[in-house]
mmCIF file of the C-alpha atoms, coordinates in Angstrom:
data_MODEL
# 
_entry.id   MODEL 
# 
loop_
_atom_site.group_PDB 
_atom_site.id 
_atom_site.type_symbol 
_atom_site.label_atom_id 
_atom_site.label_alt_id 
_atom_site.label_comp_id 
_atom_site.label_asym_id 
_atom_site.label_entity_id 
_atom_site.label_seq_id 
_atom_site.pdbx_PDB_ins_code 
_atom_site.Cartn_x 
_atom_site.Cartn_y 
_atom_site.Cartn_z 
_atom_site.occupancy 
_atom_site.B_iso_or_equiv 
_atom_site.pdbx_formal_charge 
_atom_site.auth_seq_id 
_atom_site.auth_comp_id 
_atom_site.auth_asym_id 
_atom_site.auth_atom_id 
_atom_site.pdbx_PDB_model_num 
ATOM 1   C CA . UNK A 1 1   ? 35.008  -6.812  -23.289 1.00 0.00 ? 1   UNK A CA 1 
ATOM 2   C CA . UNK A 1 2   ? 31.548  -6.925  -21.697 1.00 0.00 ? 2   UNK A CA 1 
ATOM 3   C CA . UNK A 1 3   ? 31.461  -7.101  -17.898 1.00 0.00 ? 3   UNK A CA 1 
ATOM 4   C CA . UNK A 1 4   ? 29.769  -10.499 -17.889 1.00 0.00 ? 4   UNK A CA 1 
ATOM 5   C CA . UNK A 1 5   ? 32.528  -12.268 -19.820 1.00 0.00 ? 5   UNK A CA 1 
ATOM 6   C CA . UNK A 1 6   ? 35.045  -13.693 -17.368 1.00 0.00 ? 6   UNK A CA 1 
ATOM 7   C CA . UNK A 1 7   ? 38.723  -13.097 -17.813 1.00 0.00 ? 7   UNK A CA 1 
ATOM 8   C CA . UNK A 1 8   ? 41.498  -14.654 -15.839 1.00 0.00 ? 8   UNK A CA 1 
ATOM 9   C CA . UNK A 1 9   ? 41.954  -11.426 -13.872 1.00 0.00 ? 9   UNK A CA 1 
ATOM 10  C CA . UNK A 1 10  ? 38.242  -10.961 -13.127 1.00 0.00 ? 10  UNK A CA 1 
ATOM 11  C CA . UNK A 1 11  ? 37.273  -14.473 -12.157 1.00 0.00 ? 11  UNK A CA 1 
ATOM 12  C CA . UNK A 1 12  ? 33.815  -15.920 -12.893 1.00 0.00 ? 12  UNK A CA 1 
ATOM 13  C CA . UNK A 1 13  ? 31.131  -13.752 -14.486 1.00 0.00 ? 13  UNK A CA 1 
ATOM 14  C CA . UNK A 1 14  ? 28.720  -12.040 -12.101 1.00 0.00 ? 14  UNK A CA 1 
ATOM 15  C CA . UNK A 1 15  ? 25.272  -11.178 -13.455 1.00 0.00 ? 15  UNK A CA 1 
ATOM 16  C CA . UNK A 1 16  ? 24.169  -7.524  -13.234 1.00 0.00 ? 16  UNK A CA 1 
ATOM 17  C CA . UNK A 1 17  ? 20.969  -8.383  -11.389 1.00 0.00 ? 17  UNK A CA 1 
ATOM 18  C CA . UNK A 1 18  ? 18.154  -10.873 -11.130 1.00 0.00 ? 18  UNK A CA 1 
ATOM 19  C CA . UNK A 1 19  ? 17.140  -12.762 -14.253 1.00 0.00 ? 19  UNK A CA 1 
ATOM 20  C CA . UNK A 1 20  ? 14.090  -11.683 -16.213 1.00 0.00 ? 20  UNK A CA 1 
ATOM 21  C CA . UNK A 1 21  ? 12.197  -14.751 -14.976 1.00 0.00 ? 21  UNK A CA 1 
ATOM 22  C CA . UNK A 1 22  ? 12.965  -13.888 -11.338 1.00 0.00 ? 22  UNK A CA 1 
ATOM 23  C CA . UNK A 1 23  ? 11.973  -10.263 -11.887 1.00 0.00 ? 23  UNK A CA 1 
ATOM 24  C CA . UNK A 1 24  ? 8.607   -11.321 -13.298 1.00 0.00 ? 24  UNK A CA 1 
ATOM 25  C CA . UNK A 1 25  ? 8.087   -13.775 -10.444 1.00 0.00 ? 25  UNK A CA 1 
ATOM 26  C CA . UNK A 1 26  ? 8.859   -11.106 -7.838  1.00 0.00 ? 26  UNK A CA 1 
ATOM 27  C CA . UNK A 1 27  ? 6.531   -8.615  -9.552  1.00 0.00 ? 27  UNK A CA 1 
ATOM 28  C CA . UNK A 1 28  ? 3.756   -11.205 -9.518  1.00 0.00 ? 28  UNK A CA 1 
ATOM 29  C CA . UNK A 1 29  ? 4.566   -11.848 -5.854  1.00 0.00 ? 29  UNK A CA 1 
ATOM 30  C CA . UNK A 1 30  ? 4.291   -8.147  -4.960  1.00 0.00 ? 30  UNK A CA 1 
ATOM 31  C CA . UNK A 1 31  ? 0.988   -7.911  -6.864  1.00 0.00 ? 31  UNK A CA 1 
ATOM 32  C CA . UNK A 1 32  ? -0.352  -11.044 -5.183  1.00 0.00 ? 32  UNK A CA 1 
ATOM 33  C CA . UNK A 1 33  ? 0.648   -9.778  -1.743  1.00 0.00 ? 33  UNK A CA 1 
ATOM 34  C CA . UNK A 1 34  ? -0.922  -6.366  -2.331  1.00 0.00 ? 34  UNK A CA 1 
ATOM 35  C CA . UNK A 1 35  ? -4.161  -7.731  -3.727  1.00 0.00 ? 35  UNK A CA 1 
ATOM 36  C CA . UNK A 1 36  ? -4.355  -10.312 -0.935  1.00 0.00 ? 36  UNK A CA 1 
ATOM 37  C CA . UNK A 1 37  ? -4.135  -7.490  1.608   1.00 0.00 ? 37  UNK A CA 1 
ATOM 38  C CA . UNK A 1 38  ? -6.836  -5.672  -0.363  1.00 0.00 ? 38  UNK A CA 1 
ATOM 39  C CA . UNK A 1 39  ? -9.087  -8.731  -0.440  1.00 0.00 ? 39  UNK A CA 1 
ATOM 40  C CA . UNK A 1 40  ? -8.687  -9.595  3.249   1.00 0.00 ? 40  UNK A CA 1 
ATOM 41  C CA . UNK A 1 41  ? -9.202  -5.937  4.163   1.00 0.00 ? 41  UNK A CA 1 
ATOM 42  C CA . UNK A 1 42  ? -12.413 -5.873  2.135   1.00 0.00 ? 42  UNK A CA 1 
ATOM 43  C CA . UNK A 1 43  ? -14.032 -8.650  4.182   1.00 0.00 ? 43  UNK A CA 1 
ATOM 44  C CA . UNK A 1 44  ? -15.120 -6.467  7.146   1.00 0.00 ? 44  UNK A CA 1 
ATOM 45  C CA . UNK A 1 45  ? -16.201 -3.798  4.657   1.00 0.00 ? 45  UNK A CA 1 
ATOM 46  C CA . UNK A 1 46  ? -18.489 -6.248  2.866   1.00 0.00 ? 46  UNK A CA 1 
ATOM 47  C CA . UNK A 1 47  ? -19.961 -7.358  6.185   1.00 0.00 ? 47  UNK A CA 1 
ATOM 48  C CA . UNK A 1 48  ? -20.617 -3.785  7.324   1.00 0.00 ? 48  UNK A CA 1 
ATOM 49  C CA . UNK A 1 49  ? -21.910 -2.526  3.962   1.00 0.00 ? 49  UNK A CA 1 
ATOM 50  C CA . UNK A 1 50  ? -25.302 -4.113  4.491   1.00 0.00 ? 50  UNK A CA 1 
ATOM 51  C CA . UNK A 1 51  ? -25.262 -3.540  8.249   1.00 0.00 ? 51  UNK A CA 1 
ATOM 52  C CA . UNK A 1 52  ? -24.252 -0.635  10.437  1.00 0.00 ? 52  UNK A CA 1 
ATOM 53  C CA . UNK A 1 53  ? -22.401 1.276   7.691   1.00 0.00 ? 53  UNK A CA 1 
ATOM 54  C CA . UNK A 1 54  ? -25.497 1.403   5.482   1.00 0.00 ? 54  UNK A CA 1 
ATOM 55  C CA . UNK A 1 55  ? -27.249 3.322   8.283   1.00 0.00 ? 55  UNK A CA 1 
ATOM 56  C CA . UNK A 1 56  ? -24.258 5.454   9.343   1.00 0.00 ? 56  UNK A CA 1 
ATOM 57  C CA . UNK A 1 57  ? -24.053 9.174   8.741   1.00 0.00 ? 57  UNK A CA 1 
ATOM 58  C CA . UNK A 1 58  ? -21.482 9.571   5.956   1.00 0.00 ? 58  UNK A CA 1 
ATOM 59  C CA . UNK A 1 59  ? -19.752 12.644  4.549   1.00 0.00 ? 59  UNK A CA 1 
ATOM 60  C CA . UNK A 1 60  ? -21.636 14.247  1.664   1.00 0.00 ? 60  UNK A CA 1 
ATOM 61  C CA . UNK A 1 61  ? -18.516 13.778  -0.496  1.00 0.00 ? 61  UNK A CA 1 
ATOM 62  C CA . UNK A 1 62  ? -18.418 10.006  0.068   1.00 0.00 ? 62  UNK A CA 1 
ATOM 63  C CA . UNK A 1 63  ? -18.097 8.308   -3.334  1.00 0.00 ? 63  UNK A CA 1 
ATOM 64  C CA . UNK A 1 64  ? -20.113 5.193   -4.233  1.00 0.00 ? 64  UNK A CA 1 
ATOM 65  C CA . UNK A 1 65  ? -18.763 1.866   -3.013  1.00 0.00 ? 65  UNK A CA 1 
ATOM 66  C CA . UNK A 1 66  ? -17.764 0.697   -6.496  1.00 0.00 ? 66  UNK A CA 1 
ATOM 67  C CA . UNK A 1 67  ? -15.411 3.648   -6.780  1.00 0.00 ? 67  UNK A CA 1 
ATOM 68  C CA . UNK A 1 68  ? -13.612 2.585   -3.602  1.00 0.00 ? 68  UNK A CA 1 
ATOM 69  C CA . UNK A 1 69  ? -13.115 -0.901  -5.006  1.00 0.00 ? 69  UNK A CA 1 
ATOM 70  C CA . UNK A 1 70  ? -11.786 0.390   -8.324  1.00 0.00 ? 70  UNK A CA 1 
ATOM 71  C CA . UNK A 1 71  ? -9.472  2.965   -6.780  1.00 0.00 ? 71  UNK A CA 1 
ATOM 72  C CA . UNK A 1 72  ? -8.019  0.515   -4.265  1.00 0.00 ? 72  UNK A CA 1 
ATOM 73  C CA . UNK A 1 73  ? -7.322  -2.120  -6.932  1.00 0.00 ? 73  UNK A CA 1 
ATOM 74  C CA . UNK A 1 74  ? -5.359  0.439   -8.950  1.00 0.00 ? 74  UNK A CA 1 
ATOM 75  C CA . UNK A 1 75  ? -3.597  1.874   -5.879  1.00 0.00 ? 75  UNK A CA 1 
ATOM 76  C CA . UNK A 1 76  ? -2.550  -1.564  -4.637  1.00 0.00 ? 76  UNK A CA 1 
ATOM 77  C CA . UNK A 1 77  ? -1.210  -2.410  -8.107  1.00 0.00 ? 77  UNK A CA 1 
ATOM 78  C CA . UNK A 1 78  ? 0.740   0.868   -8.244  1.00 0.00 ? 78  UNK A CA 1 
ATOM 79  C CA . UNK A 1 79  ? 2.167   0.240   -4.768  1.00 0.00 ? 79  UNK A CA 1 
ATOM 80  C CA . UNK A 1 80  ? 3.213   -3.286  -5.782  1.00 0.00 ? 80  UNK A CA 1 
ATOM 81  C CA . UNK A 1 81  ? 4.948   -2.030  -8.922  1.00 0.00 ? 81  UNK A CA 1 
ATOM 82  C CA . UNK A 1 82  ? 6.675   0.683   -6.871  1.00 0.00 ? 82  UNK A CA 1 
ATOM 83  C CA . UNK A 1 83  ? 7.944   -1.905  -4.374  1.00 0.00 ? 83  UNK A CA 1 
ATOM 84  C CA . UNK A 1 84  ? 9.124   -4.081  -7.245  1.00 0.00 ? 84  UNK A CA 1 
ATOM 85  C CA . UNK A 1 85  ? 11.018  -1.165  -8.807  1.00 0.00 ? 85  UNK A CA 1 
ATOM 86  C CA . UNK A 1 86  ? 12.758  -0.568  -5.484  1.00 0.00 ? 86  UNK A CA 1 
ATOM 87  C CA . UNK A 1 87  ? 13.483  -4.288  -5.065  1.00 0.00 ? 87  UNK A CA 1 
ATOM 88  C CA . UNK A 1 88  ? 15.126  -4.369  -8.521  1.00 0.00 ? 88  UNK A CA 1 
ATOM 89  C CA . UNK A 1 89  ? 17.655  -1.691  -7.616  1.00 0.00 ? 89  UNK A CA 1 
ATOM 90  C CA . UNK A 1 90  ? 21.010  -3.057  -6.570  1.00 0.00 ? 90  UNK A CA 1 
ATOM 91  C CA . UNK A 1 91  ? 22.954  0.205   -6.262  1.00 0.00 ? 91  UNK A CA 1 
ATOM 92  C CA . UNK A 1 92  ? 21.012  1.561   -3.272  1.00 0.00 ? 92  UNK A CA 1 
ATOM 93  C CA . UNK A 1 93  ? 20.242  0.121   0.157   1.00 0.00 ? 93  UNK A CA 1 
ATOM 94  C CA . UNK A 1 94  ? 16.571  -0.778  0.011   1.00 0.00 ? 94  UNK A CA 1 
ATOM 95  C CA . UNK A 1 95  ? 15.840  -2.861  3.087   1.00 0.00 ? 95  UNK A CA 1 
ATOM 96  C CA . UNK A 1 96  ? 14.410  0.042   5.157   1.00 0.00 ? 96  UNK A CA 1 
ATOM 97  C CA . UNK A 1 97  ? 12.301  1.219   2.244   1.00 0.00 ? 97  UNK A CA 1 
ATOM 98  C CA . UNK A 1 98  ? 10.814  -2.237  1.745   1.00 0.00 ? 98  UNK A CA 1 
ATOM 99  C CA . UNK A 1 99  ? 10.207  -2.595  5.489   1.00 0.00 ? 99  UNK A CA 1 
ATOM 100 C CA . UNK A 1 100 ? 8.209   0.648   5.394   1.00 0.00 ? 100 UNK A CA 1 
ATOM 101 C CA . UNK A 1 101 ? 6.275   -0.772  2.461   1.00 0.00 ? 101 UNK A CA 1 
ATOM 102 C CA . UNK A 1 102 ? 5.489   -3.888  4.513   1.00 0.00 ? 102 UNK A CA 1 
ATOM 103 C CA . UNK A 1 103 ? 4.420   -1.783  7.490   1.00 0.00 ? 103 UNK A CA 1 
ATOM 104 C CA . UNK A 1 104 ? 2.207   0.244   5.194   1.00 0.00 ? 104 UNK A CA 1 
ATOM 105 C CA . UNK A 1 105 ? 0.537   -2.926  3.925   1.00 0.00 ? 105 UNK A CA 1 
ATOM 106 C CA . UNK A 1 106 ? -0.040  -4.095  7.505   1.00 0.00 ? 106 UNK A CA 1 
ATOM 107 C CA . UNK A 1 107 ? -1.628  -0.749  8.428   1.00 0.00 ? 107 UNK A CA 1 
ATOM 108 C CA . UNK A 1 108 ? -3.709  -0.874  5.246   1.00 0.00 ? 108 UNK A CA 1 
ATOM 109 C CA . UNK A 1 109 ? -5.055  -4.187  6.498   1.00 0.00 ? 109 UNK A CA 1 
ATOM 110 C CA . UNK A 1 110 ? -5.566  -2.959  10.060  1.00 0.00 ? 110 UNK A CA 1 
ATOM 111 C CA . UNK A 1 111 ? -7.602  0.113   9.109   1.00 0.00 ? 111 UNK A CA 1 
ATOM 112 C CA . UNK A 1 112 ? -10.742 -1.603  7.679   1.00 0.00 ? 112 UNK A CA 1 
ATOM 113 C CA . UNK A 1 113 ? -10.662 -4.158  10.457  1.00 0.00 ? 113 UNK A CA 1 
ATOM 114 C CA . UNK A 1 114 ? -10.688 -1.305  12.960  1.00 0.00 ? 114 UNK A CA 1 
ATOM 115 C CA . UNK A 1 115 ? -13.162 1.023   11.224  1.00 0.00 ? 115 UNK A CA 1 
ATOM 116 C CA . UNK A 1 116 ? -15.650 -1.536  9.927   1.00 0.00 ? 116 UNK A CA 1 
ATOM 117 C CA . UNK A 1 117 ? -14.934 -4.570  12.072  1.00 0.00 ? 117 UNK A CA 1 
ATOM 118 C CA . UNK A 1 118 ? -14.728 -3.006  15.523  1.00 0.00 ? 118 UNK A CA 1 
ATOM 119 C CA . UNK A 1 119 ? -17.616 -0.541  15.210  1.00 0.00 ? 119 UNK A CA 1 
ATOM 120 C CA . UNK A 1 120 ? -20.265 -3.104  16.233  1.00 0.00 ? 120 UNK A CA 1 
ATOM 121 C CA . UNK A 1 121 ? -18.230 -3.803  19.389  1.00 0.00 ? 121 UNK A CA 1 
ATOM 122 C CA . UNK A 1 122 ? -16.798 -0.383  20.308  1.00 0.00 ? 122 UNK A CA 1 
ATOM 123 C CA . UNK A 1 123 ? -19.161 2.031   18.582  1.00 0.00 ? 123 UNK A CA 1 
ATOM 124 C CA . UNK A 1 124 ? -17.792 5.500   17.835  1.00 0.00 ? 124 UNK A CA 1 
ATOM 125 C CA . UNK A 1 125 ? -14.555 4.714   19.700  1.00 0.00 ? 125 UNK A CA 1 
ATOM 126 C CA . UNK A 1 126 ? -13.693 2.317   16.843  1.00 0.00 ? 126 UNK A CA 1 
ATOM 127 C CA . UNK A 1 127 ? -13.991 5.177   14.349  1.00 0.00 ? 127 UNK A CA 1 
ATOM 128 C CA . UNK A 1 128 ? -11.591 7.338   16.375  1.00 0.00 ? 128 UNK A CA 1 
ATOM 129 C CA . UNK A 1 129 ? -9.207  4.411   16.766  1.00 0.00 ? 129 UNK A CA 1 
ATOM 130 C CA . UNK A 1 130 ? -9.407  3.829   13.006  1.00 0.00 ? 130 UNK A CA 1 
ATOM 131 C CA . UNK A 1 131 ? -8.532  7.485   12.461  1.00 0.00 ? 131 UNK A CA 1 
ATOM 132 C CA . UNK A 1 132 ? -5.400  6.983   14.593  1.00 0.00 ? 132 UNK A CA 1 
ATOM 133 C CA . UNK A 1 133 ? -4.504  3.919   12.497  1.00 0.00 ? 133 UNK A CA 1 
ATOM 134 C CA . UNK A 1 134 ? -5.100  5.972   9.356   1.00 0.00 ? 134 UNK A CA 1 
ATOM 135 C CA . UNK A 1 135 ? -2.825  8.745   10.667  1.00 0.00 ? 135 UNK A CA 1 
ATOM 136 C CA . UNK A 1 136 ? -0.078  6.170   11.243  1.00 0.00 ? 136 UNK A CA 1 
ATOM 137 C CA . UNK A 1 137 ? -0.733  4.761   7.774   1.00 0.00 ? 137 UNK A CA 1 
ATOM 138 C CA . UNK A 1 138 ? -0.549  8.205   6.202   1.00 0.00 ? 138 UNK A CA 1 
ATOM 139 C CA . UNK A 1 139 ? 2.764   8.913   7.947   1.00 0.00 ? 139 UNK A CA 1 
ATOM 140 C CA . UNK A 1 140 ? 4.135   5.533   6.890   1.00 0.00 ? 140 UNK A CA 1 
ATOM 141 C CA . UNK A 1 141 ? 2.991   6.060   3.298   1.00 0.00 ? 141 UNK A CA 1 
ATOM 142 C CA . UNK A 1 142 ? 4.646   9.489   3.182   1.00 0.00 ? 142 UNK A CA 1 
ATOM 143 C CA . UNK A 1 143 ? 7.871   8.046   4.598   1.00 0.00 ? 143 UNK A CA 1 
ATOM 144 C CA . UNK A 1 144 ? 7.683   5.261   2.013   1.00 0.00 ? 144 UNK A CA 1 
ATOM 145 C CA . UNK A 1 145 ? 7.494   7.881   -0.756  1.00 0.00 ? 145 UNK A CA 1 
ATOM 146 C CA . UNK A 1 146 ? 10.534  9.613   0.726   1.00 0.00 ? 146 UNK A CA 1 
ATOM 147 C CA . UNK A 1 147 ? 12.479  6.324   0.942   1.00 0.00 ? 147 UNK A CA 1 
ATOM 148 C CA . UNK A 1 148 ? 11.397  5.036   -2.483  1.00 0.00 ? 148 UNK A CA 1 
ATOM 149 C CA . UNK A 1 149 ? 12.051  8.289   -4.369  1.00 0.00 ? 149 UNK A CA 1 
ATOM 150 C CA . UNK A 1 150 ? 15.870  8.350   -4.119  1.00 0.00 ? 150 UNK A CA 1 
ATOM 151 C CA . UNK A 1 151 ? 16.059  4.639   -4.984  1.00 0.00 ? 151 UNK A CA 1 
ATOM 152 C CA . UNK A 1 152 ? 13.631  4.869   -7.913  1.00 0.00 ? 152 UNK A CA 1 
ATOM 153 C CA . UNK A 1 153 ? 11.978  8.187   -8.769  1.00 0.00 ? 153 UNK A CA 1 
ATOM 154 C CA . UNK A 1 154 ? 9.255   6.292   -10.635 1.00 0.00 ? 154 UNK A CA 1 
ATOM 155 C CA . UNK A 1 155 ? 8.527   4.236   -7.517  1.00 0.00 ? 155 UNK A CA 1 
ATOM 156 C CA . UNK A 1 156 ? 8.240   7.384   -5.431  1.00 0.00 ? 156 UNK A CA 1 
ATOM 157 C CA . UNK A 1 157 ? 5.813   8.890   -7.944  1.00 0.00 ? 157 UNK A CA 1 
ATOM 158 C CA . UNK A 1 158 ? 3.756   5.683   -8.059  1.00 0.00 ? 158 UNK A CA 1 
ATOM 159 C CA . UNK A 1 159 ? 3.242   5.948   -4.292  1.00 0.00 ? 159 UNK A CA 1 
ATOM 160 C CA . UNK A 1 160 ? 1.936   9.535   -4.349  1.00 0.00 ? 160 UNK A CA 1 
ATOM 161 C CA . UNK A 1 161 ? -1.659  8.735   -5.433  1.00 0.00 ? 161 UNK A CA 1 
ATOM 162 C CA . UNK A 1 162 ? -1.915  6.448   -2.401  1.00 0.00 ? 162 UNK A CA 1 
ATOM 163 C CA . UNK A 1 163 ? -0.927  9.304   -0.093  1.00 0.00 ? 163 UNK A CA 1 
ATOM 164 C CA . UNK A 1 164 ? -3.545  11.550  -1.723  1.00 0.00 ? 164 UNK A CA 1 
ATOM 165 C CA . UNK A 1 165 ? -6.228  8.897   -1.350  1.00 0.00 ? 165 UNK A CA 1 
ATOM 166 C CA . UNK A 1 166 ? -5.308  8.394   2.301   1.00 0.00 ? 166 UNK A CA 1 
ATOM 167 C CA . UNK A 1 167 ? -5.776  12.119  2.979   1.00 0.00 ? 167 UNK A CA 1 
ATOM 168 C CA . UNK A 1 168 ? -9.192  11.893  1.320   1.00 0.00 ? 168 UNK A CA 1 
ATOM 169 C CA . UNK A 1 169 ? -10.014 8.758   3.330   1.00 0.00 ? 169 UNK A CA 1 
ATOM 170 C CA . UNK A 1 170 ? -8.981  10.535  6.527   1.00 0.00 ? 170 UNK A CA 1 
ATOM 171 C CA . UNK A 1 171 ? -11.554 13.253  5.801   1.00 0.00 ? 171 UNK A CA 1 
ATOM 172 C CA . UNK A 1 172 ? -14.245 10.575  5.422   1.00 0.00 ? 172 UNK A CA 1 
ATOM 173 C CA . UNK A 1 173 ? -13.111 8.793   8.585   1.00 0.00 ? 173 UNK A CA 1 
ATOM 174 C CA . UNK A 1 174 ? -13.070 12.058  10.585  1.00 0.00 ? 174 UNK A CA 1 
ATOM 175 C CA . UNK A 1 175 ? -16.573 12.952  9.408   1.00 0.00 ? 175 UNK A CA 1 
ATOM 176 C CA . UNK A 1 176 ? -17.846 9.501   10.399  1.00 0.00 ? 176 UNK A CA 1 
ATOM 177 C CA . UNK A 1 177 ? -16.181 9.688   13.832  1.00 0.00 ? 177 UNK A CA 1 
ATOM 178 C CA . UNK A 1 178 ? -17.674 13.119  14.545  1.00 0.00 ? 178 UNK A CA 1 
ATOM 179 C CA . UNK A 1 179 ? -21.120 12.301  13.176  1.00 0.00 ? 179 UNK A CA 1 
ATOM 180 C CA . UNK A 1 180 ? -21.827 8.798   14.472  1.00 0.00 ? 180 UNK A CA 1 
# 
């Protein structure tokens, strides 16, 4: 007999996991949360793009602004799907992994506010502080990969491009801190 059909010895049927409707709702929730963080984080960037950042000395390998927008939209979507895949798992403890994911989102939000938002107030010190935030973010992202991987190998793999992009972003941040 299937596991979901109750027998007198088993008691009432227990579903294997969340319903399809709940899974879709949670996926949409993870996507909405990620893209909200992305949108709120973009606000100081938009303000600085026509101001101090337009005049700042940037690394020669700095890509055009549109590329940043495109890459971050894809990365945030991949991170949301990874978190959803971890959330769906019922056989593994996932609370710590999802907490790391939440911390990573918070640091993702803090970085542009520090780099772009605080520069007019603190000058170059804001760029160094942003680099420290980015280092914490990079560590958190790497730990998230390590926590997600055993729960869902696909989730761990989906987080790797984010780690790569953060290393690249750190090189841009370091150049800006040294040069401005």
